[in-house]
């Protein structure tokens, strides 16, 4: 199957918490993270990136699911330009995508990242999930122009899917992730960085399975916490036996307590 | 089998090095780490936490071996209160336990953590160990009230089992871990954090096997060093062929050289 | 088979970038990293370290491939002394070696490290590589005498094989790693630290296989990025399908953008 994917680099303010706080972000398609791309192993993706003439910076796109020349395909294009390339998603998994224009550390920190899921061609290679989420961890730097702070790893908050405590029901405007008891919940987890490592843990639960890079061949069983480096990703399955709240966190607490908590709420019908 | 486990939150000074240095710790049962809990896969644990009226802070208990509602079971109780809950240890492994009262980063840093071992129901799923140790890495912050230093990752020492160079025979008051040549020594290793990642290595040796989260299904072979994130744990087997000293360290040297060295001393009879 | 390996501790200036910048290094045999040692599983290594009388500091050698008493074999020897020991490389893989003289964090930071490859006795346990590289990541501290900066993790650059952007063709004097389309390129990767974790990723590619500690028994498939702790190592295979440039990086971008980029350049004949 062939997919035509178009994205636009957008330099504009976005809302980053439930209180309506704004941030001068750079994004794909106006949201941080950008849209989830989903294809099946073996599919072809025709990708086009537009950098509108109204933008001020070069941008680029790097898909971790692709196996293609970096120089030709991931090069930064100026405002007013468009680039297209084609790749085959040959390996199943959950993959990071991001802008690679220099300084890449800033383009990621300001919001130019997302996830691409490549489903295995043979769905029977792993258990069927009853419910699925994509969760992307990234560092928040309050001054989007302070590149030195990014190099110095002085982040001001830790986000899941572009929000501080975005899925925390006790915070103003906070949401949640829903589930039902007994369901196998599959979390496609990406660590966008740009620098920090994540130690991903479900409070009140144990990952039934973890799949490194989301590849069904890389199966772990009964894992409390799993390290996902910056620029990495993995798939986490949890069977939530009982109704209740299960906060997903990075157990590196300076990150969790500054925003990287997403509550999975299991309620019967 | 059913286990009744009672623990008490204790706010009191403890000794943290061989020189008798004291620290205003918060602990389970008066020691840092708290008692090792050991059960078998499938066992039921009836757990009770008491927060004595003489304490000044709320406390809580989070067992990584449990699969139960966070809100109801891991909630912080005030001084003078008691909480009880029950769980079944369904997955084998080595698991972290810790207080989750806010700010959790401080409750862990001050000493409210420990380990629970869940032995596999079928002991034949992995080799029999000749000798076993539990080792918990955690960061030491000299000012237990400086929560900002904890968020800033400015630790002052790195501990194994609540002591700086606790198992280092060349340090005043230092102990050691004993073994005999030819034995399979099993180390149940927990990284309590609250923030740092560990790179666990046996100087002079190679881990014969590493089991992620301590689950026998997750077997690695011949590993020099293995990353254990904060809030994570793994089981490490080493067969020490020859008499000698084998310092176990985190190979992130700023941690090892500030206290995270435990010498395994193999001596014939 | 038996190998006689001799190394000399050398305290002298070395060149660390394409511009000819010099650094007051301490090395094995005058280069940072030291020579690659290569043996086969089961081989015996007779090792001798000479610390010339003209040196100013004690030095030592710790081979992660060895399983021998730390005290007797890895002890620091003074200038003018020699030490010898013998070990059998019993476990296949890619292993770190380094000086362990105190303060070890400085001896590694200044350049006393290298790699030893222990090929599996039975070569058929994994695919044959068409091309092989050894890549060692290490932190650069511009003031080699500032041990406190090393403890504080304030590195000034990140190196592969002892150079900042050493294999980056667009940098003055920069080299590259060559390959041909279709080849299986095997990268023996070591993280020398002394402190930081690596998140090793091939831009424009996906690791076809990753082997923890380089042991063929520890096989992962289709991995975008893999975490290698300080003092650890792993083997990475990539089949580069198309001609092009594939920068190998740590995806912890504060490291990559300060020097840890090595371009793999795939060109047809
Ligand atoms: Cu951009
Ligand atoms: Cu990337
Ligand atoms: Cu507490
Ligand atoms: Cu926890
Ligand atoms: Cu030295
Ligand atoms: Cu070492
Ligand atoms: Na883990
Ligand atoms: Na569960
Ligand atoms: Na390793
Ligand atoms: Na051994
Ligand atoms: Na990964
Ligand atoms: Na490829
Ligand atoms: Zn960009
Ligand atoms: Zn927990
Ligand atoms: Zn469960
Ligand atoms: Zn507490
Ligand atoms: Zn070592
Ligand atoms: Zn051994
Ligand atoms: Zn040295
Ligand atoms: Zn990439
Ligand atoms: Zn490939």
PDB file of N, CA, C and O in Angstrom, chain A residues 62 64-71 74 90-91 94-96 98 104-105 108 151 153 194-195 197 212-213 215 217-218 227 229-233, chain C residues 153 170 196-199 201 203-208 219-227 239 241-247 251-254 257-258:
ATOM      1  N   UNK A  62      13.153  14.020   9.461  1.00  0.00           N
ATOM      2  CA  UNK A  62      13.905  12.770   9.629  1.00  0.00           C
ATOM      3  C   UNK A  62      12.938  11.743  10.211  1.00  0.00           C
ATOM      4  O   UNK A  62      12.465  11.903  11.334  1.00  0.00           O
ATOM      5  N   UNK A  64      12.604   8.077  11.605  1.00  0.00           N
ATOM      6  CA  UNK A  64      13.410   6.938  12.064  1.00  0.00           C
ATOM      7  C   UNK A  64      12.961   5.615  11.437  1.00  0.00           C
ATOM      8  O   UNK A  64      13.692   4.630  11.514  1.00  0.00           O
ATOM      9  N   UNK A  65      11.768   5.598  10.844  1.00  0.00           N
ATOM     10  CA  UNK A  65      11.279   4.369  10.196  1.00  0.00           C
ATOM     11  C   UNK A  65      11.830   4.181   8.793  1.00  0.00           C
ATOM     12  O   UNK A  65      11.661   3.122   8.195  1.00  0.00           O
ATOM     13  N   UNK A  66      12.485   5.211   8.275  1.00  0.00           N
ATOM     14  CA  UNK A  66      13.001   5.158   6.904  1.00  0.00           C
ATOM     15  C   UNK A  66      14.439   4.671   6.879  1.00  0.00           C
ATOM     16  O   UNK A  66      15.167   4.803   7.866  1.00  0.00           O
ATOM     17  N   UNK A  67      14.845   4.110   5.744  1.00  0.00           N
ATOM     18  CA  UNK A  67      16.240   3.715   5.542  1.00  0.00           C
ATOM     19  C   UNK A  67      16.676   4.319   4.215  1.00  0.00           C
ATOM     20  O   UNK A  67      16.657   3.661   3.179  1.00  0.00           O
ATOM     21  N   UNK A  68      17.049   5.586   4.274  1.00  0.00           N
ATOM     22  CA  UNK A  68      17.361   6.376   3.082  1.00  0.00           C
ATOM     23  C   UNK A  68      18.451   7.392   3.396  1.00  0.00           C
ATOM     24  O   UNK A  68      18.654   7.769   4.534  1.00  0.00           O
ATOM     25  N   UNK A  69      19.100   7.840   2.329  1.00  0.00           N
ATOM     26  CA  UNK A  69      20.213   8.798   2.435  1.00  0.00           C
ATOM     27  C   UNK A  69      19.827  10.043   3.231  1.00  0.00           C
ATOM     28  O   UNK A  69      18.903  10.782   2.868  1.00  0.00           O
ATOM     29  N   UNK A  70      20.578  10.293   4.268  1.00  0.00           N
ATOM     30  CA  UNK A  70      20.377  11.471   5.108  1.00  0.00           C
ATOM     31  C   UNK A  70      20.575  12.779   4.331  1.00  0.00           C
ATOM     32  O   UNK A  70      19.771  13.713   4.410  1.00  0.00           O
ATOM     33  N   UNK A  71      21.633  12.845   3.565  1.00  0.00           N
ATOM     34  CA  UNK A  71      21.998  14.114   2.911  1.00  0.00           C
ATOM     35  C   UNK A  71      20.914  14.613   1.966  1.00  0.00           C
ATOM     36  O   UNK A  71      20.542  15.772   1.964  1.00  0.00           O
ATOM     37  N   UNK A  74      16.956  14.276   4.217  1.00  0.00           N
ATOM     38  CA  UNK A  74      16.690  14.941   5.495  1.00  0.00           C
ATOM     39  C   UNK A  74      17.268  16.358   5.516  1.00  0.00           C
ATOM     40  O   UNK A  74      17.403  16.956   6.581  1.00  0.00           O
ATOM     41  N   UNK A  90      10.197  -0.753   6.133  1.00  0.00           N
ATOM     42  CA  UNK A  90      10.529  -2.172   6.077  1.00  0.00           C
ATOM     43  C   UNK A  90      10.523  -2.875   7.419  1.00  0.00           C
ATOM     44  O   UNK A  90      10.437  -4.099   7.480  1.00  0.00           O
ATOM     45  N   UNK A  91      10.667  -2.093   8.489  1.00  0.00           N
ATOM     46  CA  UNK A  91      10.787  -2.735   9.802  1.00  0.00           C
ATOM     47  C   UNK A  91       9.633  -2.291  10.693  1.00  0.00           C
ATOM     48  O   UNK A  91       9.366  -1.099  10.823  1.00  0.00           O
ATOM     49  N   UNK A  94       7.598   1.218  16.593  1.00  0.00           N
ATOM     50  CA  UNK A  94       7.215   2.598  16.869  1.00  0.00           C
ATOM     51  C   UNK A  94       8.476   3.439  16.685  1.00  0.00           C
ATOM     52  O   UNK A  94       9.527   3.130  17.271  1.00  0.00           O
ATOM     53  N   UNK A  95       8.356   4.465  15.852  1.00  0.00           N
ATOM     54  CA  UNK A  95       9.537   5.245  15.485  1.00  0.00           C
ATOM     55  C   UNK A  95       9.302   6.740  15.702  1.00  0.00           C
ATOM     56  O   UNK A  95       8.204   7.251  15.500  1.00  0.00           O
ATOM     57  N   UNK A  96      10.357   7.379  16.065  1.00  0.00           N
ATOM     58  CA  UNK A  96      10.413   8.819  16.243  1.00  0.00           C
ATOM     59  C   UNK A  96      10.485   9.483  14.861  1.00  0.00           C
ATOM     60  O   UNK A  96      11.100   8.972  13.943  1.00  0.00           O
ATOM     61  N   UNK A  98      11.293  13.698  13.451  1.00  0.00           N
ATOM     62  CA  UNK A  98      11.644  15.011  13.971  1.00  0.00           C
ATOM     63  C   UNK A  98      12.333  15.844  12.907  1.00  0.00           C
ATOM     64  O   UNK A  98      12.857  15.323  11.921  1.00  0.00           O
ATOM     65  N   UNK A 104      19.557  21.322  15.691  1.00  0.00           N
ATOM     66  CA  UNK A 104      18.530  20.286  15.847  1.00  0.00           C
ATOM     67  C   UNK A 104      17.993  20.241  17.269  1.00  0.00           C
ATOM     68  O   UNK A 104      16.814  19.983  17.505  1.00  0.00           O
ATOM     69  N   UNK A 105      18.871  20.510  18.259  1.00  0.00           N
ATOM     70  CA  UNK A 105      18.458  20.458  19.660  1.00  0.00           C
ATOM     71  C   UNK A 105      17.317  21.454  19.914  1.00  0.00           C
ATOM     72  O   UNK A 105      16.394  21.176  20.687  1.00  0.00           O
ATOM     73  N   UNK A 108      13.887  20.365  17.935  1.00  0.00           N
ATOM     74  CA  UNK A 108      13.144  19.338  18.689  1.00  0.00           C
ATOM     75  C   UNK A 108      12.542  19.963  19.950  1.00  0.00           C
ATOM     76  O   UNK A 108      11.365  19.788  20.243  1.00  0.00           O
ATOM     77  N   UNK A 151      21.670  23.012  25.552  1.00  0.00           N
ATOM     78  CA  UNK A 151      22.956  22.301  25.618  1.00  0.00           C
ATOM     79  C   UNK A 151      23.314  21.955  27.067  1.00  0.00           C
ATOM     80  O   UNK A 151      23.908  20.920  27.338  1.00  0.00           O
ATOM     81  N   UNK A 153      21.304  21.210  29.430  1.00  0.00           N
ATOM     82  CA  UNK A 153      20.312  20.280  29.982  1.00  0.00           C
ATOM     83  C   UNK A 153      19.505  20.917  31.119  1.00  0.00           C
ATOM     84  O   UNK A 153      19.044  20.209  32.014  1.00  0.00           O
ATOM     85  N   UNK A 194      15.243  16.628  23.912  1.00  0.00           N
ATOM     86  CA  UNK A 194      16.396  16.287  23.096  1.00  0.00           C
ATOM     87  C   UNK A 194      17.573  15.636  23.827  1.00  0.00           C
ATOM     88  O   UNK A 194      18.476  15.175  23.155  1.00  0.00           O
ATOM     89  N   UNK A 195      17.556  15.560  25.169  1.00  0.00           N
ATOM     90  CA  UNK A 195      18.755  15.097  25.865  1.00  0.00           C
ATOM     91  C   UNK A 195      18.536  13.972  26.875  1.00  0.00           C
ATOM     92  O   UNK A 195      19.406  13.112  27.030  1.00  0.00           O
ATOM     93  N   UNK A 197      17.197  10.839  29.302  1.00  0.00           N
ATOM     94  CA  UNK A 197      16.767   9.454  29.223  1.00  0.00           C
ATOM     95  C   UNK A 197      15.494   9.291  30.050  1.00  0.00           C
ATOM     96  O   UNK A 197      15.316   9.946  31.077  1.00  0.00           O
ATOM     97  N   UNK A 212      11.325  -3.617  22.584  1.00  0.00           N
ATOM     98  CA  UNK A 212      12.339  -2.611  22.216  1.00  0.00           C
ATOM     99  C   UNK A 212      12.096  -2.156  20.778  1.00  0.00           C
ATOM    100  O   UNK A 212      11.919  -2.983  19.867  1.00  0.00           O
ATOM    101  N   UNK A 213      12.058  -0.837  20.610  1.00  0.00           N
ATOM    102  CA  UNK A 213      11.808  -0.195  19.313  1.00  0.00           C
ATOM    103  C   UNK A 213      10.418  -0.573  18.765  1.00  0.00           C
ATOM    104  O   UNK A 213      10.102  -0.239  17.635  1.00  0.00           O
ATOM    105  N   UNK A 215       9.391  -3.508  18.086  1.00  0.00           N
ATOM    106  CA  UNK A 215       9.481  -4.686  17.215  1.00  0.00           C
ATOM    107  C   UNK A 215       9.038  -5.921  18.001  1.00  0.00           C
ATOM    108  O   UNK A 215       9.623  -6.232  19.052  1.00  0.00           O
ATOM    109  N   UNK A 217       9.647  -8.871  17.745  1.00  0.00           N
ATOM    110  CA  UNK A 217      10.715  -9.850  17.982  1.00  0.00           C
ATOM    111  C   UNK A 217      11.481  -9.571  19.272  1.00  0.00           C
ATOM    112  O   UNK A 217      12.121 -10.469  19.815  1.00  0.00           O
ATOM    113  N   UNK A 218      11.409  -8.356  19.759  1.00  0.00           N
ATOM    114  CA  UNK A 218      12.202  -7.959  20.940  1.00  0.00           C
ATOM    115  C   UNK A 218      11.328  -7.952  22.189  1.00  0.00           C
ATOM    116  O   UNK A 218      11.100  -6.916  22.799  1.00  0.00           O
ATOM    117  N   UNK A 227      14.120   1.561  30.383  1.00  0.00           N
ATOM    118  CA  UNK A 227      14.844   2.754  29.966  1.00  0.00           C
ATOM    119  C   UNK A 227      14.673   2.984  28.463  1.00  0.00           C
ATOM    120  O   UNK A 227      14.935   2.088  27.663  1.00  0.00           O
ATOM    121  N   UNK A 229      16.007   5.736  25.740  1.00  0.00           N
ATOM    122  CA  UNK A 229      16.911   6.865  25.524  1.00  0.00           C
ATOM    123  C   UNK A 229      16.269   7.949  24.683  1.00  0.00           C
ATOM    124  O   UNK A 229      15.250   7.731  24.023  1.00  0.00           O
ATOM    125  N   UNK A 230      16.873   9.136  24.669  1.00  0.00           N
ATOM    126  CA  UNK A 230      16.407  10.175  23.755  1.00  0.00           C
ATOM    127  C   UNK A 230      16.607   9.709  22.311  1.00  0.00           C
ATOM    128  O   UNK A 230      17.620   9.093  21.994  1.00  0.00           O
ATOM    129  N   UNK A 231      15.600   9.971  21.468  1.00  0.00           N
ATOM    130  CA  UNK A 231      15.672   9.503  20.086  1.00  0.00           C
ATOM    131  C   UNK A 231      15.360   8.033  19.953  1.00  0.00           C
ATOM    132  O   UNK A 231      15.631   7.427  18.923  1.00  0.00           O
ATOM    133  N   UNK A 232      14.771   7.456  20.992  1.00  0.00           N
ATOM    134  CA  UNK A 232      14.425   6.049  20.967  1.00  0.00           C
ATOM    135  C   UNK A 232      12.923   5.887  21.203  1.00  0.00           C
ATOM    136  O   UNK A 232      12.199   6.859  21.452  1.00  0.00           O
ATOM    137  N   UNK A 233      12.460   4.669  21.136  1.00  0.00           N
ATOM    138  CA  UNK A 233      11.038   4.383  21.310  1.00  0.00           C
ATOM    139  C   UNK A 233      10.875   2.911  21.643  1.00  0.00           C
ATOM    140  O   UNK A 233      11.753   2.097  21.341  1.00  0.00           O
TER     141      UNK A 233
ATOM    142  N   UNK C 153      30.097  16.612  35.812  1.00  0.00           N
ATOM    143  CA  UNK C 153      29.574  16.248  34.487  1.00  0.00           C
ATOM    144  C   UNK C 153      29.532  17.431  33.530  1.00  0.00           C
ATOM    145  O   UNK C 153      28.689  17.479  32.640  1.00  0.00           O
ATOM    146  N   UNK C 170      32.326  17.360   6.612  1.00  0.00           N
ATOM    147  CA  UNK C 170      32.149  18.792   6.374  1.00  0.00           C
ATOM    148  C   UNK C 170      32.968  19.656   7.333  1.00  0.00           C
ATOM    149  O   UNK C 170      32.950  20.869   7.250  1.00  0.00           O
ATOM    150  N   UNK C 196      28.574   9.874  31.136  1.00  0.00           N
ATOM    151  CA  UNK C 196      27.330   9.998  30.380  1.00  0.00           C
ATOM    152  C   UNK C 196      26.882   8.702  29.722  1.00  0.00           C
ATOM    153  O   UNK C 196      27.697   7.875  29.333  1.00  0.00           O
ATOM    154  N   UNK C 197      25.570   8.567  29.562  1.00  0.00           N
ATOM    155  CA  UNK C 197      24.957   7.454  28.853  1.00  0.00           C
ATOM    156  C   UNK C 197      24.832   7.832  27.374  1.00  0.00           C
ATOM    157  O   UNK C 197      24.616   8.992  27.047  1.00  0.00           O
ATOM    158  N   UNK C 198      24.937   6.850  26.515  1.00  0.00           N
ATOM    159  CA  UNK C 198      24.811   7.081  25.084  1.00  0.00           C
ATOM    160  C   UNK C 198      23.514   6.478  24.561  1.00  0.00           C
ATOM    161  O   UNK C 198      23.042   5.458  25.059  1.00  0.00           O
ATOM    162  N   UNK C 199      22.944   7.143  23.561  1.00  0.00           N
ATOM    163  CA  UNK C 199      21.710   6.673  22.915  1.00  0.00           C
ATOM    164  C   UNK C 199      22.059   6.559  21.435  1.00  0.00           C
ATOM    165  O   UNK C 199      21.860   7.487  20.660  1.00  0.00           O
ATOM    166  N   UNK C 201      22.428   5.802  17.613  1.00  0.00           N
ATOM    167  CA  UNK C 201      21.439   5.821  16.523  1.00  0.00           C
ATOM    168  C   UNK C 201      22.117   6.093  15.196  1.00  0.00           C
ATOM    169  O   UNK C 201      22.997   6.950  15.107  1.00  0.00           O
ATOM    170  N   UNK C 203      21.511   7.816  11.811  1.00  0.00           N
ATOM    171  CA  UNK C 203      20.561   8.684  11.080  1.00  0.00           C
ATOM    172  C   UNK C 203      20.399   8.157   9.653  1.00  0.00           C
ATOM    173  O   UNK C 203      21.375   7.869   8.972  1.00  0.00           O
ATOM    174  N   UNK C 204      19.149   8.010   9.232  1.00  0.00           N
ATOM    175  CA  UNK C 204      18.853   7.483   7.903  1.00  0.00           C
ATOM    176  C   UNK C 204      18.835   5.971   7.831  1.00  0.00           C
ATOM    177  O   UNK C 204      18.590   5.394   6.767  1.00  0.00           O
ATOM    178  N   UNK C 205      19.049   5.324   8.951  1.00  0.00           N
ATOM    179  CA  UNK C 205      19.064   3.862   8.966  1.00  0.00           C
ATOM    180  C   UNK C 205      18.426   3.318  10.254  1.00  0.00           C
ATOM    181  O   UNK C 205      18.019   4.099  11.124  1.00  0.00           O
ATOM    182  N   UNK C 206      18.335   2.016  10.322  1.00  0.00           N
ATOM    183  CA  UNK C 206      17.847   1.308  11.502  1.00  0.00           C
ATOM    184  C   UNK C 206      18.846   0.183  11.753  1.00  0.00           C
ATOM    185  O   UNK C 206      19.277  -0.485  10.796  1.00  0.00           O
ATOM    186  N   UNK C 207      19.239   0.001  13.009  1.00  0.00           N
ATOM    187  CA  UNK C 207      20.120  -1.133  13.301  1.00  0.00           C
ATOM    188  C   UNK C 207      19.374  -2.426  12.964  1.00  0.00           C
ATOM    189  O   UNK C 207      18.304  -2.684  13.512  1.00  0.00           O
ATOM    190  N   UNK C 208      19.955  -3.227  12.064  1.00  0.00           N
ATOM    191  CA  UNK C 208      19.325  -4.518  11.778  1.00  0.00           C
ATOM    192  C   UNK C 208      19.383  -5.419  12.996  1.00  0.00           C
ATOM    193  O   UNK C 208      18.419  -6.137  13.287  1.00  0.00           O
ATOM    194  N   UNK C 219      20.582 -11.098  21.106  1.00  0.00           N
ATOM    195  CA  UNK C 219      20.238 -10.487  19.819  1.00  0.00           C
ATOM    196  C   UNK C 219      18.919  -9.711  19.839  1.00  0.00           C
ATOM    197  O   UNK C 219      17.884 -10.254  20.199  1.00  0.00           O
ATOM    198  N   UNK C 220      18.977  -8.454  19.444  1.00  0.00           N
ATOM    199  CA  UNK C 220      17.780  -7.650  19.189  1.00  0.00           C
ATOM    200  C   UNK C 220      17.681  -7.410  17.689  1.00  0.00           C
ATOM    201  O   UNK C 220      18.685  -7.434  16.973  1.00  0.00           O
ATOM    202  N   UNK C 221      16.459  -7.121  17.226  1.00  0.00           N
ATOM    203  CA  UNK C 221      16.182  -6.972  15.800  1.00  0.00           C
ATOM    204  C   UNK C 221      15.469  -5.654  15.509  1.00  0.00           C
ATOM    205  O   UNK C 221      14.521  -5.309  16.219  1.00  0.00           O
ATOM    206  N   UNK C 222      15.924  -4.928  14.508  1.00  0.00           N
ATOM    207  CA  UNK C 222      15.198  -3.731  14.076  1.00  0.00           C
ATOM    208  C   UNK C 222      15.088  -2.662  15.136  1.00  0.00           C
ATOM    209  O   UNK C 222      13.989  -2.278  15.524  1.00  0.00           O
ATOM    210  N   UNK C 223      16.219  -2.163  15.574  1.00  0.00           N
ATOM    211  CA  UNK C 223      16.262  -1.208  16.684  1.00  0.00           C
ATOM    212  C   UNK C 223      16.733   0.155  16.163  1.00  0.00           C
ATOM    213  O   UNK C 223      17.787   0.261  15.553  1.00  0.00           O
ATOM    214  N   UNK C 224      15.959   1.196  16.411  1.00  0.00           N
ATOM    215  CA  UNK C 224      16.361   2.524  15.921  1.00  0.00           C
ATOM    216  C   UNK C 224      17.494   3.129  16.734  1.00  0.00           C
ATOM    217  O   UNK C 224      18.379   3.788  16.193  1.00  0.00           O
ATOM    218  N   UNK C 225      17.468   2.895  18.049  1.00  0.00           N
ATOM    219  CA  UNK C 225      18.386   3.564  18.973  1.00  0.00           C
ATOM    220  C   UNK C 225      18.558   2.636  20.160  1.00  0.00           C
ATOM    221  O   UNK C 225      17.589   2.013  20.604  1.00  0.00           O
ATOM    222  N   UNK C 226      19.775   2.538  20.694  1.00  0.00           N
ATOM    223  CA  UNK C 226      19.996   1.639  21.814  1.00  0.00           C
ATOM    224  C   UNK C 226      20.869   2.330  22.850  1.00  0.00           C
ATOM    225  O   UNK C 226      21.865   2.969  22.510  1.00  0.00           O
ATOM    226  N   UNK C 227      20.470   2.179  24.104  1.00  0.00           N
ATOM    227  CA  UNK C 227      21.173   2.832  25.195  1.00  0.00           C
ATOM    228  C   UNK C 227      22.398   2.019  25.601  1.00  0.00           C
ATOM    229  O   UNK C 227      22.295   0.821  25.880  1.00  0.00           O
ATOM    230  N   UNK C 239      22.637  -2.934   7.802  1.00  0.00           N
ATOM    231  CA  UNK C 239      22.727  -3.190   6.371  1.00  0.00           C
ATOM    232  C   UNK C 239      22.268  -1.918   5.676  1.00  0.00           C
ATOM    233  O   UNK C 239      21.098  -1.533   5.787  1.00  0.00           O
ATOM    234  N   UNK C 241      21.166  -0.157   2.666  1.00  0.00           N
ATOM    235  CA  UNK C 241      20.633  -0.555   1.357  1.00  0.00           C
ATOM    236  C   UNK C 241      21.089   0.368   0.224  1.00  0.00           C
ATOM    237  O   UNK C 241      21.352  -0.090  -0.890  1.00  0.00           O
ATOM    238  N   UNK C 242      21.120   1.665   0.495  1.00  0.00           N
ATOM    239  CA  UNK C 242      21.328   2.624  -0.596  1.00  0.00           C
ATOM    240  C   UNK C 242      22.589   3.447  -0.375  1.00  0.00           C
ATOM    241  O   UNK C 242      22.984   3.713   0.760  1.00  0.00           O
ATOM    242  N   UNK C 243      23.152   3.907  -1.477  1.00  0.00           N
ATOM    243  CA  UNK C 243      24.254   4.875  -1.405  1.00  0.00           C
ATOM    244  C   UNK C 243      23.768   6.103  -0.653  1.00  0.00           C
ATOM    245  O   UNK C 243      22.596   6.474  -0.747  1.00  0.00           O
ATOM    246  N   UNK C 244      24.658   6.697   0.111  1.00  0.00           N
ATOM    247  CA  UNK C 244      24.249   7.891   0.856  1.00  0.00           C
ATOM    248  C   UNK C 244      25.072   8.056   2.113  1.00  0.00           C
ATOM    249  O   UNK C 244      26.006   7.294   2.378  1.00  0.00           O
ATOM    250  N   UNK C 245      24.686   9.070   2.881  1.00  0.00           N
ATOM    251  CA  UNK C 245      25.394   9.399   4.118  1.00  0.00           C
ATOM    252  C   UNK C 245      24.520   9.033   5.308  1.00  0.00           C
ATOM    253  O   UNK C 245      23.321   9.347   5.326  1.00  0.00           O
ATOM    254  N   UNK C 246      25.113   8.371   6.280  1.00  0.00           N
ATOM    255  CA  UNK C 246      24.377   7.891   7.451  1.00  0.00           C
ATOM    256  C   UNK C 246      25.156   8.257   8.707  1.00  0.00           C
ATOM    257  O   UNK C 246      26.049   7.525   9.129  1.00  0.00           O
ATOM    258  N   UNK C 247      24.839   9.397   9.307  1.00  0.00           N
ATOM    259  CA  UNK C 247      25.593   9.825  10.493  1.00  0.00           C
ATOM    260  C   UNK C 247      25.238   8.983  11.718  1.00  0.00           C
ATOM    261  O   UNK C 247      24.064   8.883  12.095  1.00  0.00           O
ATOM    262  N   UNK C 251      21.913  10.104  20.285  1.00  0.00           N
ATOM    263  CA  UNK C 251      20.725  10.948  20.084  1.00  0.00           C
ATOM    264  C   UNK C 251      20.455  11.821  21.318  1.00  0.00           C
ATOM    265  O   UNK C 251      19.447  12.530  21.366  1.00  0.00           O
ATOM    266  N   UNK C 252      21.328  11.776  22.328  1.00  0.00           N
ATOM    267  CA  UNK C 252      21.308  12.780  23.387  1.00  0.00           C
ATOM    268  C   UNK C 252      22.033  13.960  22.765  1.00  0.00           C
ATOM    269  O   UNK C 252      23.271  13.995  22.693  1.00  0.00           O
ATOM    270  N   UNK C 253      21.269  14.937  22.263  1.00  0.00           N
ATOM    271  CA  UNK C 253      21.813  15.863  21.277  1.00  0.00           C
ATOM    272  C   UNK C 253      22.880  16.796  21.819  1.00  0.00           C
ATOM    273  O   UNK C 253      23.732  17.269  21.061  1.00  0.00           O
ATOM    274  N   UNK C 254      22.862  17.047  23.122  1.00  0.00           N
ATOM    275  CA  UNK C 254      23.936  17.865  23.680  1.00  0.00           C
ATOM    276  C   UNK C 254      25.300  17.185  23.472  1.00  0.00           C
ATOM    277  O   UNK C 254      26.328  17.860  23.426  1.00  0.00           O
ATOM    278  N   UNK C 257      25.795  17.138  19.078  1.00  0.00           N
ATOM    279  CA  UNK C 257      26.115  18.425  18.472  1.00  0.00           C
ATOM    280  C   UNK C 257      27.393  19.027  19.026  1.00  0.00           C
ATOM    281  O   UNK C 257      27.837  20.083  18.569  1.00  0.00           O
ATOM    282  N   UNK C 258      27.986  18.357  20.009  1.00  0.00           N
ATOM    283  CA  UNK C 258      29.299  18.804  20.488  1.00  0.00           C
ATOM    284  C   UNK C 258      30.388  17.808  20.093  1.00  0.00           C
ATOM    285  O   UNK C 258      31.417  17.742  20.738  1.00  0.00           O
TER     286      UNK C 258
END
